[in-house]
Amino acid sequence: SAVISQKPSRDICQRGTSLTIQCQVDSQVTMMFWYRQQPGQSLTLIATANQGSEATYESGFVIDKFPISRPNLTFSTLTVSNMSPEDSSIYLCSVDMSGNTEAFFGQGTRLTVV
Amino acid sequence: GENVEQHPSTLSVQEGDSAVIKCTYSDSASNYFPWYKQELGKGPQLIIDIRSNVGEKKDQRIAVTLNKTAKHFSLHITETQPEDSAVYFCAASPGGFKTIFGAGTRLFVKA
């Protein structure tokens, strides 16, 4: 199993600003994933982050808006840039320990943009 | 790409009754089907999963069935308790680390 810590757990931000969310895992993992969960909705994959390479973004998400860092095998950050109220969501970090098996999630970051 | 549909969106049961949530998927290459429970203010937590070489799996009060031919799978919770109240997500994985989630079912267990 894996223990995933996300920071911050919640934040209220002004539109036009940026927020960086941190994800720390208690063991080394190859793949880390960032999801967005809009209020009352399901989880939508934003991007997949591999250590040592550029993140792979899903359709509808771009690096300029959601830059991702993956400096080592236990840590990743997601930045939500130039925020607007439409970015208000829960952002979740996830890891897959060994490929196509159980995914572990952090507790999420609840972002409100005013 | 894979598409996962989940029904119902809301389910209300009396404590002690059973709850059934159903999902269908579109990609026949999907071979891993996890179910997640999400409580308020928390991230999703895996509660049970099934692979395409198995038709049914049970863990205490929770069971999952898979029909590969029909491309549907279901979650069964027996003897429901108030603490089972949460949002449940089904998901399908066609491989390559990608997991597609259903829309979620909000389960209410009335005491």
CSV table of N, CA, C and O in Angstrom, one decimal, chain A:
chain,number,residue,atom,x,y,z
A,1,SER,N,0.8,-1.2,0.0
A,1,SER,CA,0.0,0.0,0.0
A,1,SER,C,0.9,1.2,0.0
A,1,SER,O,2.1,1.1,0.1
A,2,ALA,N,0.3,2.4,-0.1
A,2,ALA,CA,1.0,3.7,-0.1
A,2,ALA,C,0.2,4.7,0.7
A,2,ALA,O,-1.0,4.7,0.7
A,3,VAL,N,1.0,5.5,1.3
A,3,VAL,CA,0.4,6.7,2.0
A,3,VAL,C,0.7,7.9,1.3
A,3,VAL,O,1.9,8.2,1.0
A,4,ILE,N,-0.3,8.7,0.9
A,4,ILE,CA,-0.1,9.9,0.1
A,4,ILE,C,-0.6,11.1,0.9
A,4,ILE,O,-1.7,11.1,1.4
A,5,SER,N,0.3,12.1,0.9
A,5,SER,CA,0.0,13.3,1.6
A,5,SER,C,-0.1,14.5,0.6
A,5,SER,O,0.9,14.7,-0.2
A,6,GLN,N,-1.2,15.2,0.7
A,6,GLN,CA,-1.3,16.3,-0.2
A,6,GLN,C,-1.4,17.6,0.6
A,6,GLN,O,-2.0,17.7,1.7
A,7,LYS,N,-0.8,18.7,0.1
A,7,LYS,CA,-0.8,20.0,0.7
A,7,LYS,C,-1.1,21.0,-0.3
A,7,LYS,O,-0.5,21.0,-1.4
A,8,PRO,N,-1.9,22.0,-0.1
A,8,PRO,CA,-2.7,22.2,1.1
A,8,PRO,C,-3.9,21.3,1.0
A,8,PRO,O,-4.2,20.8,-0.1
A,9,SER,N,-4.7,21.1,2.1
A,9,SER,CA,-5.9,20.3,2.0
A,9,SER,C,-7.0,21.2,1.4
A,9,SER,O,-8.0,20.6,0.8
A,10,ARG,N,-6.9,22.5,1.6
A,10,ARG,CA,-7.9,23.4,1.0
A,10,ARG,C,-7.3,24.8,0.9
A,10,ARG,O,-6.4,25.1,1.7
A,11,ASP,N,-7.9,25.6,0.0
A,11,ASP,CA,-7.4,26.9,-0.1
A,11,ASP,C,-8.5,27.7,-0.9
A,11,ASP,O,-9.2,27.2,-1.7
A,12,ILE,N,-8.5,29.0,-0.5
A,12,ILE,CA,-9.4,30.0,-1.2
A,12,ILE,C,-8.4,31.0,-1.9
A,12,ILE,O,-7.6,31.6,-1.2
A,13,CYS,N,-8.6,31.1,-3.2
A,13,CYS,CA,-7.6,31.9,-3.9
A,13,CYS,C,-8.3,33.0,-4.8
A,13,CYS,O,-9.5,32.8,-5.2
A,14,GLN,N,-7.6,34.1,-5.0
A,14,GLN,CA,-8.1,35.1,-5.9
A,14,GLN,C,-8.0,34.7,-7.3
A,14,GLN,O,-7.0,34.1,-7.7
A,15,ARG,N,-8.9,35.1,-8.1
A,15,ARG,CA,-8.8,34.9,-9.6
A,15,ARG,C,-7.5,35.6,-10.1
A,15,ARG,O,-7.1,36.6,-9.6
A,16,GLY,N,-6.9,34.9,-11.1
A,16,GLY,CA,-5.7,35.4,-11.7
A,16,GLY,C,-4.4,35.0,-11.0
A,16,GLY,O,-3.3,35.1,-11.6
A,17,THR,N,-4.5,34.4,-9.8
A,17,THR,CA,-3.3,33.9,-9.1
A,17,THR,C,-3.1,32.5,-9.5
A,17,THR,O,-3.9,31.8,-10.2
A,18,SER,N,-2.0,31.9,-8.9
A,18,SER,CA,-1.7,30.5,-9.1
A,18,SER,C,-1.5,29.8,-7.8
A,18,SER,O,-1.2,30.4,-6.8
A,19,LEU,N,-1.8,28.5,-7.8
A,19,LEU,CA,-1.6,27.7,-6.6
A,19,LEU,C,-0.9,26.4,-6.9
A,19,LEU,O,-1.2,25.8,-7.9
A,20,THR,N,0.1,26.1,-6.1
A,20,THR,CA,0.9,24.9,-6.3
A,20,THR,C,0.5,23.9,-5.3
A,20,THR,O,0.5,24.2,-4.1
A,21,ILE,N,0.1,22.7,-5.7
A,21,ILE,CA,-0.3,21.6,-4.8
A,21,ILE,C,0.8,20.6,-4.8
A,21,ILE,O,1.3,20.2,-5.8
A,22,GLN,N,1.1,20.1,-3.6
A,22,GLN,CA,2.2,19.2,-3.4
A,22,GLN,C,1.6,17.8,-3.1
A,22,GLN,O,0.6,17.7,-2.4
A,23,CYS,N,2.3,16.8,-3.6
A,23,CYS,CA,1.9,15.4,-3.3
A,23,CYS,C,3.2,14.6,-2.9
A,23,CYS,O,4.1,14.5,-3.7
A,24,GLN,N,3.1,14.0,-1.7
A,24,GLN,CA,4.3,13.3,-1.2
A,24,GLN,C,3.8,11.9,-0.9
A,24,GLN,O,2.8,11.6,-0.3
A,25,VAL,N,4.6,10.9,-1.4
A,25,VAL,CA,4.3,9.5,-1.3
A,25,VAL,C,5.4,8.9,-0.3
A,25,VAL,O,6.5,9.2,-0.4
A,26,ASP,N,4.9,7.9,0.4
A,26,ASP,CA,5.8,7.3,1.4
A,26,ASP,C,6.7,6.2,0.8
A,26,ASP,O,7.5,5.6,1.6
A,27,SER,N,6.6,5.9,-0.4
A,27,SER,CA,7.5,5.0,-1.1
A,27,SER,C,7.7,5.4,-2.6
A,27,SER,O,7.0,6.3,-3.1
A,28,GLN,N,8.7,4.8,-3.2
A,28,GLN,CA,9.0,5.2,-4.6
A,28,GLN,C,8.0,4.6,-5.5
A,28,GLN,O,7.7,3.4,-5.5
A,29,VAL,N,7.5,5.5,-6.4
A,29,VAL,CA,6.6,5.0,-7.4
A,29,VAL,C,6.9,5.5,-8.8
A,29,VAL,O,7.5,6.6,-8.9
A,30,THR,N,6.6,4.7,-9.8
A,30,THR,CA,7.0,5.2,-11.1
A,30,THR,C,6.0,6.2,-11.7
A,30,THR,O,6.4,7.2,-12.2
A,31,MET,N,4.7,5.9,-11.5
A,31,MET,CA,3.7,6.7,-12.1
A,31,MET,C,2.9,7.5,-11.0
A,31,MET,O,2.5,6.9,-10.0
A,32,MET,N,2.8,8.8,-11.2
A,32,MET,CA,1.9,9.6,-10.4
A,32,MET,C,0.9,10.3,-11.3
A,32,MET,O,1.2,10.6,-12.4
A,33,PHE,N,-0.3,10.4,-10.8
A,33,PHE,CA,-1.4,10.9,-11.6
A,33,PHE,C,-2.1,12.1,-10.9
A,33,PHE,O,-2.2,12.1,-9.6
A,34,TRP,N,-2.6,13.0,-11.6
A,34,TRP,CA,-3.3,14.2,-11.1
A,34,TRP,C,-4.7,14.2,-11.7
A,34,TRP,O,-4.9,14.1,-12.9
A,35,TYR,N,-5.7,14.2,-10.8
A,35,TYR,CA,-7.1,14.2,-11.2
A,35,TYR,C,-7.8,15.5,-10.7
A,35,TYR,O,-7.4,16.1,-9.7
A,36,ARG,N,-8.8,15.8,-11.4
A,36,ARG,CA,-9.7,16.9,-11.0
A,36,ARG,C,-11.1,16.3,-10.8
A,36,ARG,O,-11.6,15.5,-11.6
A,37,GLN,N,-11.7,16.8,-9.7
A,37,GLN,CA,-13.1,16.3,-9.4
A,37,GLN,C,-13.9,17.6,-9.1
A,37,GLN,O,-13.8,18.2,-8.0
A,38,GLN,N,-14.7,18.0,-10.1
A,38,GLN,CA,-15.6,19.1,-9.9
A,38,GLN,C,-16.7,18.8,-9.0
A,38,GLN,O,-17.0,17.6,-8.8
A,39,PRO,N,-17.3,19.8,-8.4
A,39,PRO,CA,-18.3,19.6,-7.4
A,39,PRO,C,-19.4,18.6,-7.8
A,39,PRO,O,-20.0,18.8,-8.8
A,40,GLY,N,-19.5,17.5,-7.0
A,40,GLY,CA,-20.6,16.5,-7.3
A,40,GLY,C,-20.3,15.7,-8.5
A,40,GLY,O,-21.2,15.0,-9.0
A,41,GLN,N,-19.1,15.7,-9.1
A,41,GLN,CA,-18.8,15.0,-10.3
A,41,GLN,C,-17.8,13.9,-10.1
A,41,GLN,O,-17.3,13.7,-9.0
A,42,SER,N,-17.5,13.2,-11.2
A,42,SER,CA,-16.6,12.1,-11.1
A,42,SER,C,-15.1,12.6,-11.2
A,42,SER,O,-14.9,13.8,-11.3
A,43,LEU,N,-14.2,11.7,-11.3
A,43,LEU,CA,-12.8,12.1,-11.4
A,43,LEU,C,-12.4,12.1,-12.9
A,43,LEU,O,-12.7,11.2,-13.6
A,44,THR,N,-11.7,13.2,-13.2
A,44,THR,CA,-11.2,13.3,-14.6
A,44,THR,C,-9.7,13.4,-14.5
A,44,THR,O,-9.1,14.3,-13.8
A,45,LEU,N,-9.0,12.6,-15.3
A,45,LEU,CA,-7.5,12.6,-15.3
A,45,LEU,C,-7.0,13.9,-16.0
A,45,LEU,O,-7.4,14.2,-17.1
A,46,ILE,N,-6.1,14.6,-15.3
A,46,ILE,CA,-5.5,15.8,-15.9
A,46,ILE,C,-4.2,15.4,-16.6
A,46,ILE,O,-4.1,15.7,-17.8
A,47,ALA,N,-3.4,14.6,-15.9
A,47,ALA,CA,-2.1,14.3,-16.5
A,47,ALA,C,-1.4,13.1,-15.7
A,47,ALA,O,-1.8,12.9,-14.6
A,48,THR,N,-0.5,12.5,-16.4
A,48,THR,CA,0.3,11.5,-15.8
A,48,THR,C,1.8,12.0,-15.7
A,48,THR,O,2.3,12.5,-16.7
A,49,ALA,N,2.4,11.8,-14.5
A,49,ALA,CA,3.7,12.4,-14.3
A,49,ALA,C,4.7,11.3,-14.0
A,49,ALA,O,4.6,10.5,-13.1
A,50,ASN,N,5.7,11.2,-14.9
A,50,ASN,CA,6.8,10.2,-14.7
A,50,ASN,C,8.0,11.0,-14.3
A,50,ASN,O,8.2,12.1,-14.7
A,51,GLN,N,8.8,10.4,-13.4
A,51,GLN,CA,10.0,11.0,-13.0
A,51,GLN,C,11.0,11.1,-14.1
A,51,GLN,O,11.2,10.1,-14.8
A,52,GLY,N,11.6,12.3,-14.3
A,52,GLY,CA,12.6,12.4,-15.4
A,52,GLY,C,12.1,12.7,-16.8
A,52,GLY,O,12.9,12.8,-17.7
A,53,SER,N,10.8,12.9,-16.9
A,53,SER,CA,10.3,13.2,-18.2
A,53,SER,C,9.1,14.2,-18.1
A,53,SER,O,8.6,14.4,-17.0
A,54,GLU,N,8.7,14.7,-19.3
A,54,GLU,CA,7.6,15.6,-19.3
A,54,GLU,C,6.3,14.9,-18.9
A,54,GLU,O,6.1,13.7,-19.3
A,55,ALA,N,5.4,15.6,-18.3
A,55,ALA,CA,4.1,15.0,-18.0
A,55,ALA,C,3.3,14.8,-19.2
A,55,ALA,O,3.5,15.5,-20.2
A,56,THR,N,2.4,13.8,-19.2
A,56,THR,CA,1.5,13.5,-20.4
A,56,THR,C,0.1,14.0,-20.0
A,56,THR,O,-0.5,13.5,-19.0
A,57,TYR,N,-0.4,15.0,-20.8
A,57,TYR,CA,-1.7,15.6,-20.5
A,57,TYR,C,-2.8,15.0,-21.3
A,57,TYR,O,-2.6,14.6,-22.4
A,58,GLU,N,-4.0,14.9,-20.6
A,58,GLU,CA,-5.2,14.4,-21.3
A,58,GLU,C,-5.8,15.5,-22.1
A,58,GLU,O,-5.5,16.7,-21.9
A,59,SER,N,-6.7,15.1,-23.0
A,59,SER,CA,-7.4,16.0,-23.8
A,59,SER,C,-8.1,17.0,-23.0
A,59,SER,O,-8.8,16.7,-22.0
A,60,GLY,N,-7.9,18.3,-23.3
A,60,GLY,CA,-8.6,19.4,-22.6
A,60,GLY,C,-7.8,20.0,-21.5
A,60,GLY,O,-8.2,21.0,-20.9
A,61,PHE,N,-6.6,19.5,-21.3
A,61,PHE,CA,-5.7,20.0,-20.3
A,61,PHE,C,-4.3,20.3,-20.9
A,61,PHE,O,-3.8,19.5,-21.7
A,62,VAL,N,-3.8,21.5,-20.6
A,62,VAL,CA,-2.5,21.9,-21.2
A,62,VAL,C,-1.5,22.3,-20.2
A,62,VAL,O,-1.9,22.7,-19.1
A,63,ILE,N,-0.3,22.2,-20.6
A,63,ILE,CA,0.8,22.4,-19.6
A,63,ILE,C,0.9,23.8,-19.1
A,63,ILE,O,1.2,24.1,-18.0
A,64,ASP,N,0.5,24.8,-20.0
A,64,ASP,CA,0.6,26.2,-19.5
A,64,ASP,C,-0.4,26.4,-18.4
A,64,ASP,O,-0.1,27.3,-17.5
A,65,LYS,N,-1.5,25.8,-18.4
A,65,LYS,CA,-2.5,26.0,-17.3
A,65,LYS,C,-2.2,25.1,-16.1
A,65,LYS,O,-2.5,25.5,-15.0
A,66,PHE,N,-1.7,23.9,-16.3
A,66,PHE,CA,-1.5,22.9,-15.2
A,66,PHE,C,-0.1,22.4,-15.3
A,66,PHE,O,0.2,21.2,-15.5
A,67,PRO,N,0.9,23.2,-15.1
A,67,PRO,CA,2.3,22.7,-15.1
A,67,PRO,C,2.5,21.7,-13.9
A,67,PRO,O,2.0,21.9,-12.8
A,68,ILE,N,3.3,20.7,-14.2
A,68,ILE,CA,3.5,19.6,-13.3
A,68,ILE,C,5.0,19.4,-13.1
A,68,ILE,O,5.8,19.4,-14.1
A,69,SER,N,5.5,19.2,-11.9
A,69,SER,CA,6.9,18.8,-11.7
A,69,SER,C,6.9,17.4,-11.1
A,69,SER,O,6.0,17.0,-10.4
A,70,ARG,N,8.0,16.7,-11.4
A,70,ARG,CA,8.2,15.3,-10.8
A,70,ARG,C,9.7,15.2,-10.6
A,70,ARG,O,10.3,14.5,-11.3
A,71,PRO,N,10.2,15.8,-9.6
A,71,PRO,CA,11.6,15.9,-9.4
A,71,PRO,C,12.2,14.5,-8.9
A,71,PRO,O,13.4,14.3,-9.1
A,72,ASN,N,11.4,13.7,-8.3
A,72,ASN,CA,12.0,12.4,-7.8
A,72,ASN,C,10.8,11.4,-7.7
A,72,ASN,O,9.7,11.7,-8.1
A,73,LEU,N,11.1,10.2,-7.2
A,73,LEU,CA,10.1,9.1,-7.3
A,73,LEU,C,9.1,9.1,-6.2
A,73,LEU,O,8.3,8.3,-6.1
A,74,THR,N,9.2,10.1,-5.3
A,74,THR,CA,8.2,10.2,-4.2
A,74,THR,C,7.5,11.5,-4.1
A,74,THR,O,6.7,11.7,-3.2
A,75,PHE,N,7.7,12.4,-5.1
A,75,PHE,CA,7.1,13.7,-5.0
A,75,PHE,C,6.7,14.3,-6.3
A,75,PHE,O,7.3,14.0,-7.3
A,76,SER,N,5.6,15.1,-6.3
A,76,SER,CA,5.1,15.7,-7.5
A,76,SER,C,4.4,17.0,-7.1
A,76,SER,O,3.8,17.1,-6.0
A,77,THR,N,4.3,18.0,-8.0
A,77,THR,CA,3.5,19.1,-7.7
A,77,THR,C,2.7,19.4,-9.0
A,77,THR,O,3.1,19.1,-10.1
A,78,LEU,N,1.5,20.0,-8.7
A,78,LEU,CA,0.6,20.4,-9.8
A,78,LEU,C,0.3,21.9,-9.5
A,78,LEU,O,-0.1,22.2,-8.4
A,79,THR,N,0.5,22.7,-10.5
A,79,THR,CA,0.2,24.2,-10.3
A,79,THR,C,-1.0,24.5,-11.2
A,79,THR,O,-1.1,24.1,-12.3
A,80,VAL,N,-2.0,25.1,-10.5
A,80,VAL,CA,-3.2,25.6,-11.3
A,80,VAL,C,-2.9,27.1,-11.5
A,80,VAL,O,-2.8,27.9,-10.6
A,81,SER,N,-2.7,27.5,-12.8
A,81,SER,CA,-2.2,28.8,-13.1
A,81,SER,C,-3.4,29.7,-13.5
A,81,SER,O,-4.4,29.3,-14.1
A,82,ASN,N,-3.2,31.0,-13.3
A,82,ASN,CA,-4.1,32.1,-13.7
A,82,ASN,C,-5.5,31.6,-13.5
A,82,ASN,O,-6.4,31.5,-14.4
A,83,MET,N,-5.8,31.4,-12.2
A,83,MET,CA,-7.1,30.7,-11.8
A,83,MET,C,-8.3,31.6,-12.1
A,83,MET,O,-8.3,32.8,-12.0
A,84,SER,N,-9.4,30.9,-12.4
A,84,SER,CA,-10.7,31.5,-12.6
A,84,SER,C,-11.7,30.7,-11.7
A,84,SER,O,-11.4,29.6,-11.3
A,85,PRO,N,-12.9,31.2,-11.5
A,85,PRO,CA,-13.8,30.5,-10.6
A,85,PRO,C,-14.1,29.1,-11.2
A,85,PRO,O,-14.4,28.1,-10.4
A,86,GLU,N,-14.0,28.9,-12.5
A,86,GLU,CA,-14.2,27.5,-13.1
A,86,GLU,C,-13.2,26.5,-12.7
A,86,GLU,O,-13.4,25.3,-12.9
A,87,ASP,N,-12.1,26.9,-12.1
A,87,ASP,CA,-11.1,26.0,-11.6
A,87,ASP,C,-11.4,25.5,-10.2
A,87,ASP,O,-10.7,24.7,-9.7
A,88,SER,N,-12.5,26.0,-9.6
A,88,SER,CA,-12.9,25.5,-8.3
A,88,SER,C,-13.2,24.1,-8.4
A,88,SER,O,-14.2,23.7,-9.1
A,89,SER,N,-12.5,23.2,-7.7
A,89,SER,CA,-12.6,21.8,-7.8
A,89,SER,C,-11.8,21.2,-6.6
A,89,SER,O,-11.1,21.9,-5.9
A,90,ILE,N,-11.9,19.9,-6.5
A,90,ILE,CA,-11.0,19.1,-5.7
A,90,ILE,C,-9.9,18.5,-6.7
A,90,ILE,O,-10.3,17.9,-7.7
A,91,TYR,N,-8.7,18.7,-6.3
A,91,TYR,CA,-7.6,18.1,-7.1
A,91,TYR,C,-7.0,17.0,-6.3
A,91,TYR,O,-6.6,17.1,-5.1
A,92,LEU,N,-6.8,15.9,-6.9
A,92,LEU,CA,-6.4,14.6,-6.3
A,92,LEU,C,-5.1,14.1,-6.9
A,92,LEU,O,-5.0,14.0,-8.1
A,93,CYS,N,-4.2,13.7,-6.1
A,93,CYS,CA,-3.0,13.0,-6.5
A,93,CYS,C,-3.2,11.5,-6.3
A,93,CYS,O,-3.8,11.1,-5.3
A,94,SER,N,-2.7,10.7,-7.2
A,94,SER,CA,-2.9,9.3,-7.2
A,94,SER,C,-1.6,8.6,-7.6
A,94,SER,O,-0.8,9.1,-8.4
A,95,VAL,N,-1.4,7.4,-7.1
A,95,VAL,CA,-0.2,6.6,-7.5
A,95,VAL,C,-0.7,5.2,-7.8
A,95,VAL,O,-1.7,4.7,-7.3
A,96,ASP,N,0.0,4.5,-8.8
A,96,ASP,CA,-0.3,3.2,-9.1
A,96,ASP,C,1.0,2.4,-8.8
A,96,ASP,O,2.0,2.6,-9.5
A,97,MET,N,0.9,1.5,-7.9
A,97,MET,CA,2.1,0.9,-7.3
A,97,MET,C,2.9,0.0,-8.3
A,97,MET,O,4.1,0.0,-8.4
A,98,SER,N,2.1,-0.8,-9.1
A,98,SER,CA,2.8,-1.7,-10.0
A,98,SER,C,2.1,-1.9,-11.3
A,98,SER,O,2.3,-2.9,-12.0
A,99,GLY,N,1.3,-1.0,-11.7
A,99,GLY,CA,0.8,-1.0,-13.1
A,99,GLY,C,-0.5,-1.8,-13.1
A,99,GLY,O,-0.6,-3.0,-12.9
A,100,ASN,N,-1.6,-1.1,-13.5
A,100,ASN,CA,-2.9,-1.8,-13.7
A,100,ASN,C,-3.4,-2.5,-12.5
A,100,ASN,O,-4.0,-3.5,-12.6
A,101,THR,N,-3.1,-1.9,-11.4
A,101,THR,CA,-3.6,-2.5,-10.1
A,101,THR,C,-4.1,-1.4,-9.2
A,101,THR,O,-4.4,-0.3,-9.7
A,102,GLU,N,-4.2,-1.7,-8.0
A,102,GLU,CA,-4.8,-0.7,-7.1
A,102,GLU,C,-4.2,0.7,-7.1
A,102,GLU,O,-3.0,0.8,-7.1
A,103,ALA,N,-5.0,1.7,-7.3
A,103,ALA,CA,-4.6,3.1,-7.2
A,103,ALA,C,-4.9,3.6,-5.9
A,103,ALA,O,-5.9,3.4,-5.3
A,104,PHE,N,-3.9,4.4,-5.3
A,104,PHE,CA,-4.0,5.0,-4.0
A,104,PHE,C,-4.2,6.5,-4.3
A,104,PHE,O,-3.5,7.1,-5.1
A,105,PHE,N,-5.1,7.1,-3.5
A,105,PHE,CA,-5.3,8.5,-3.7
A,105,PHE,C,-5.0,9.3,-2.4
A,105,PHE,O,-5.1,8.8,-1.3
A,106,GLY,N,-4.5,10.5,-2.6
A,106,GLY,CA,-4.4,11.4,-1.5
A,106,GLY,C,-5.8,11.9,-1.1
A,106,GLY,O,-6.8,11.6,-1.7
A,107,GLN,N,-5.8,12.7,0.0
A,107,GLN,CA,-7.1,13.2,0.5
A,107,GLN,C,-7.7,14.3,-0.3
A,107,GLN,O,-8.8,14.7,-0.1
A,108,GLY,N,-6.9,14.8,-1.2
A,108,GLY,CA,-7.4,15.9,-2.1
A,108,GLY,C,-7.1,17.3,-1.6
A,108,GLY,O,-6.9,17.5,-0.4
A,109,THR,N,-7.1,18.2,-2.5
A,109,THR,CA,-7.0,19.6,-2.2
A,109,THR,C,-8.3,20.3,-2.7
A,109,THR,O,-8.6,20.3,-3.9
A,110,ARG,N,-9.0,20.9,-1.8
A,110,ARG,CA,-10.3,21.6,-2.2
A,110,ARG,C,-9.9,23.0,-2.5
A,110,ARG,O,-9.6,23.8,-1.6
A,111,LEU,N,-10.1,23.4,-3.8
A,111,LEU,CA,-9.7,24.7,-4.2
A,111,LEU,C,-11.0,25.5,-4.5
A,111,LEU,O,-11.8,25.1,-5.3
A,112,THR,N,-11.1,26.7,-4.0
A,112,THR,CA,-12.1,27.6,-4.3
A,112,THR,C,-11.5,28.9,-4.8
A,112,THR,O,-10.6,29.5,-4.2
A,113,VAL,N,-11.9,29.3,-6.0
A,113,VAL,CA,-11.4,30.6,-6.6
A,113,VAL,C,-12.5,31.6,-6.6
A,113,VAL,O,-13.6,31.4,-7.0
A,114,VAL,N,-12.2,32.7,-6.0
A,114,VAL,CA,-13.2,33.8,-5.8
A,114,VAL,C,-12.8,35.0,-6.6
A,114,VAL,O,-11.6,35.2,-7.1
